[in-house]
PDB file of C-alpha atoms in Angstrom:
ATOM      1  CA  MET A 107      99.281  59.089 145.966  1.00  0.00           C
ATOM      2  CA  GLU A 108     100.797  61.499 143.035  1.00  0.00           C
ATOM      3  CA  ARG A 109      98.405  61.651 140.085  1.00  0.00           C
ATOM      4  CA  ARG A 110     100.515  62.291 136.648  1.00  0.00           C
ATOM      5  CA  ILE A 111      98.809  64.346 133.797  1.00  0.00           C
ATOM      6  CA  PHE A 112     100.066  63.898 130.291  1.00  0.00           C
ATOM      7  CA  LEU A 113      99.099  66.809 128.198  1.00  0.00           C
ATOM      8  CA  GLY A 114      99.689  67.670 124.613  1.00  0.00           C
ATOM      9  CA  VAL A 115      99.391  71.328 125.412  1.00  0.00           C
ATOM     10  CA  LYS A 116     102.783  73.360 125.198  1.00  0.00           C
ATOM     11  CA  ASP A 117     101.263  76.894 126.463  1.00  0.00           C
ATOM     12  CA  LEU A 118     100.858  75.773 130.088  1.00  0.00           C
ATOM     13  CA  ASP A 119     104.265  76.972 131.048  1.00  0.00           C
ATOM     14  CA  LEU A 120     103.835  77.287 134.474  1.00  0.00           C
ATOM     15  CA  CYS A 121     106.263  74.307 135.898  1.00  0.00           C
ATOM     16  CA  PRO A 122     109.235  72.693 135.011  1.00  0.00           C
ATOM     17  CA  LYS A 123     108.347  70.233 132.536  1.00  0.00           C
ATOM     18  CA  ARG A 124     109.991  66.913 131.235  1.00  0.00           C
ATOM     19  CA  GLN A 125     109.777  65.859 127.650  1.00  0.00           C
ATOM     20  CA  SER A 126     108.286  62.248 127.986  1.00  0.00           C
ATOM     21  CA  SER A 127     110.921  59.687 126.355  1.00  0.00           C
ATOM     22  CA  VAL A 128     108.240  57.541 124.803  1.00  0.00           C
ATOM     23  CA  THR A 129     106.217  60.422 122.868  1.00  0.00           C
ATOM     24  CA  ASN A 130     107.969  63.685 121.994  1.00  0.00           C
ATOM     25  CA  THR A 131     104.567  65.374 122.374  1.00  0.00           C
ATOM     26  CA  ALA A 132     103.104  64.370 125.725  1.00  0.00           C
ATOM     27  CA  VAL A 133     104.531  66.440 128.748  1.00  0.00           C
ATOM     28  CA  SER A 134     104.450  65.132 132.137  1.00  0.00           C
ATOM     29  CA  TYR A 135     104.412  67.312 135.165  1.00  0.00           C
ATOM     30  CA  PRO A 136     105.176  64.744 137.937  1.00  0.00           C
ATOM     31  CA  THR A 137     105.787  67.636 140.770  1.00  0.00           C
ATOM     32  CA  TRP A 138     102.119  68.939 140.836  1.00  0.00           C
ATOM     33  CA  THR A 139      99.332  67.223 142.529  1.00  0.00           C
ATOM     34  CA  TRP A 140      95.718  66.577 140.979  1.00  0.00           C
ATOM     35  CA  ARG A 141      94.604  69.437 143.392  1.00  0.00           C
ATOM     36  CA  GLN A 142      97.001  71.742 142.136  1.00  0.00           C
ATOM     37  CA  TRP A 143      96.451  71.185 138.488  1.00  0.00           C
ATOM     38  CA  LYS A 144      92.581  71.242 138.531  1.00  0.00           C
ATOM     39  CA  PRO A 145      91.679  74.885 138.727  1.00  0.00           C
ATOM     40  CA  ILE A 146      94.486  75.561 135.978  1.00  0.00           C
ATOM     41  CA  LEU A 147      93.111  72.788 133.677  1.00  0.00           C
ATOM     42  CA  GLU A 148      89.447  74.111 134.125  1.00  0.00           C
ATOM     43  CA  LEU A 149      90.604  77.622 133.561  1.00  0.00           C
ATOM     44  CA  TYR A 150      91.659  76.393 130.369  1.00  0.00           C
ATOM     45  CA  PHE A 151      89.647  73.524 129.169  1.00  0.00           C
ATOM     46  CA  ASN A 152      86.332  73.955 130.871  1.00  0.00           C
ATOM     47  CA  PRO A 153      83.570  73.851 127.802  1.00  0.00           C
ATOM     48  CA  VAL A 154      81.627  76.882 129.325  1.00  0.00           C
ATOM     49  CA  THR A 155      83.901  79.232 130.762  1.00  0.00           C
ATOM     50  CA  GLY A 156      87.424  77.948 129.766  1.00  0.00           C
ATOM     51  CA  ILE A 157      90.057  80.180 127.880  1.00  0.00           C
ATOM     52  CA  ILE A 158      90.127  78.097 124.997  1.00  0.00           C
ATOM     53  CA  GLU A 159      86.406  78.175 124.799  1.00  0.00           C
ATOM     54  CA  ARG A 160      86.089  81.560 124.853  1.00  0.00           C
ATOM     55  CA  GLU A 161      88.788  82.281 122.298  1.00  0.00           C
ATOM     56  CA  ARG A 162      87.342  79.833 119.932  1.00  0.00           C
ATOM     57  CA  GLU A 163      83.766  81.652 120.366  1.00  0.00           C
ATOM     58  CA  ARG A 164      85.749  84.789 119.685  1.00  0.00           C
ATOM     59  CA  GLU A 165      87.214  83.422 116.583  1.00  0.00           C
ATOM     60  CA  ARG A 166      83.987  82.091 115.514  1.00  0.00           C
ATOM     61  CA  GLU A 167      82.428  85.535 115.954  1.00  0.00           C
ATOM     62  CA  ARG A 168      85.163  87.126 113.792  1.00  0.00           C
ATOM     63  CA  GLU A 169      84.453  84.782 111.289  1.00  0.00           C
ATOM     64  CA  ARG A 170      80.853  85.455 111.198  1.00  0.00           C
ATOM     65  CA  GLU A 171      81.693  89.161 111.050  1.00  0.00           C
ATOM     66  CA  ARG A 172      83.880  88.235 107.958  1.00  0.00           C
ATOM     67  CA  GLU A 173      81.207  86.601 106.222  1.00  0.00           C
ATOM     68  CA  ARG A 174      78.674  89.449 106.830  1.00  0.00           C
ATOM     69  CA  GLU A 175      81.176  91.987 105.524  1.00  0.00           C
ATOM     70  CA  ARG A 176      81.887  89.661 102.493  1.00  0.00           C
ATOM     71  CA  GLU A 177      78.093  89.388 101.951  1.00  0.00           C
ATOM     72  CA  ARG A 178      77.659  93.338 102.349  1.00  0.00           C
ATOM     73  CA  GLU A 179      80.326  93.550  99.635  1.00  0.00           C
ATOM     74  CA  ARG A 180      78.859  91.088  97.480  1.00  0.00           C
ATOM     75  CA  GLU A 181      75.555  93.067  97.895  1.00  0.00           C
ATOM     76  CA  ARG A 182      76.973  96.307  96.954  1.00  0.00           C
ATOM     77  CA  GLU A 183      79.019  95.020  94.009  1.00  0.00           C
ATOM     78  CA  ARG A 184      75.380  93.621  92.755  1.00  0.00           C
ATOM     79  CA  GLU A 185      74.124  96.714  93.353  1.00  0.00           C
ATOM     80  CA  ARG A 186      76.567  98.666  91.397  1.00  0.00           C
ATOM     81  CA  GLU A 187      76.191  96.028  88.681  1.00  0.00           C
ATOM     82  CA  ARG A 188      72.453  96.446  88.330  1.00  0.00           C
ATOM     83  CA  GLU A 189      73.259 100.394  88.279  1.00  0.00           C
ATOM     84  CA  ARG A 190      75.722  99.900  85.297  1.00  0.00           C
ATOM     85  CA  GLU A 191      72.858  97.796  83.567  1.00  0.00           C
ATOM     86  CA  ARG A 192      70.180 100.373  84.052  1.00  0.00           C
ATOM     87  CA  GLU A 193      72.752 103.115  82.888  1.00  0.00           C
ATOM     88  CA  ARG A 194      73.714 101.076  79.629  1.00  0.00           C
ATOM     89  CA  GLN A 195      69.821 100.365  79.167  1.00  0.00           C
ATOM     90  CA  ARG A 196      69.344 104.469  79.623  1.00  0.00           C
ATOM     91  CA  GLN A 197      72.397 104.861  77.002  1.00  0.00           C
ATOM     92  CA  ARG A 198      70.727 102.645  74.505  1.00  0.00           C
ATOM     93  CA  GLN A 199      67.509 104.260  74.834  1.00  0.00           C
ATOM     94  CA  ARG A 200      68.915 107.732  74.619  1.00  0.00           C
ATOM     95  CA  GLN A 201      70.674 106.141  71.057  1.00  0.00           C
ATOM     96  CA  ARG A 202      67.440 104.535  69.769  1.00  0.00           C
ATOM     97  CA  GLN A 203      65.844 107.850  70.258  1.00  0.00           C
ATOM     98  CA  THR A 204      68.429 109.780  68.657  1.00  0.00           C
ATOM     99  CA  ASP A 205      68.691 107.425  65.806  1.00  0.00           C
ATOM    100  CA  ARG A 206      64.907 107.625  65.260  1.00  0.00           C
ATOM    101  CA  GLU A 207      65.173 111.384  65.382  1.00  0.00           C
ATOM    102  CA  ARG A 208      68.056 111.393  62.716  1.00  0.00           C
ATOM    103  CA  GLU A 209      66.017 108.892  60.529  1.00  0.00           C
ATOM    104  CA  SER A 210      62.842 111.237  60.379  1.00  0.00           C
ATOM    105  CA  LYS A 211      65.039 114.031  59.694  1.00  0.00           C
ATOM    106  CA  ARG A 212      66.560 112.351  56.940  1.00  0.00           C
ATOM    107  CA  GLU A 213      63.221 111.122  55.965  1.00  0.00           C
ATOM    108  CA  ARG A 214      61.883 114.757  56.023  1.00  0.00           C
ATOM    109  CA  GLU A 215      65.059 115.814  53.931  1.00  0.00           C
ATOM    110  CA  ARG A 216      64.318 113.009  51.447  1.00  0.00           C
ATOM    111  CA  GLU A 217      60.387 114.220  51.122  1.00  0.00           C
ATOM    112  CA  ARG A 218      61.553 117.863  50.781  1.00  0.00           C
ATOM    113  CA  ASP A 219      63.876 116.916  47.990  1.00  0.00           C
ATOM    114  CA  ARG A 220      61.335 114.923  46.137  1.00  0.00           C
ATOM    115  CA  ASP A 221      58.703 117.724  46.445  1.00  0.00           C
ATOM    116  CA  ARG A 222      61.427 120.117  45.146  1.00  0.00           C
ATOM    117  CA  ASP A 223      62.162 117.908  42.322  1.00  0.00           C
ATOM    118  CA  ARG A 224      58.515 117.271  41.347  1.00  0.00           C
ATOM    119  CA  ASP A 225      58.193 121.374  41.576  1.00  0.00           C
ATOM    120  CA  ARG A 226      60.873 121.761  39.296  1.00  0.00           C
ATOM    121  CA  GLN A 227      59.933 118.960  36.958  1.00  0.00           C
ATOM    122  CA  ARG A 228      56.417 120.974  36.679  1.00  0.00           C
ATOM    123  CA  GLU A 229      58.068 124.169  36.206  1.00  0.00           C
ATOM    124  CA  ARG A 230      60.208 122.851  33.256  1.00  0.00           C
ATOM    125  CA  GLU A 231      56.890 121.410  31.855  1.00  0.00           C
ATOM    126  CA  ARG A 232      55.174 124.833  32.186  1.00  0.00           C
ATOM    127  CA  GLU A 233      57.971 126.584  30.475  1.00  0.00           C
ATOM    128  CA  GLY A 234      58.202 123.885  27.844  1.00  0.00           C
ATOM    129  CA  ASP A 235      54.561 124.475  27.032  1.00  0.00           C
TER     130      ASP A 235
END
């Protein structure tokens, strides 16, 4: 008794195949017996050791690796952003410091000018006496 297998798999290019006239996708292999097909199907479709499952697992692993890489990249970007923010803070701090120094210098200058003006005023008053 011959068993027929209908597969939607086109990459099993192992024997002459006929396109099913009913559906365009199902491919029938009427020349092989089940005993001939079973090891090949297990090679591909076994959920534990099958080629397809191994390929899916590799793809999942690559996806996880890409995700980890993206996460590391985001972390590096956040670190760079924090560093930029710290640099801006230091810049602002230096700016405030120099502003304070300038302001205090100006204040000392004004004080000196006022003292000089007062001294001149006293001199004039003394000379006027």
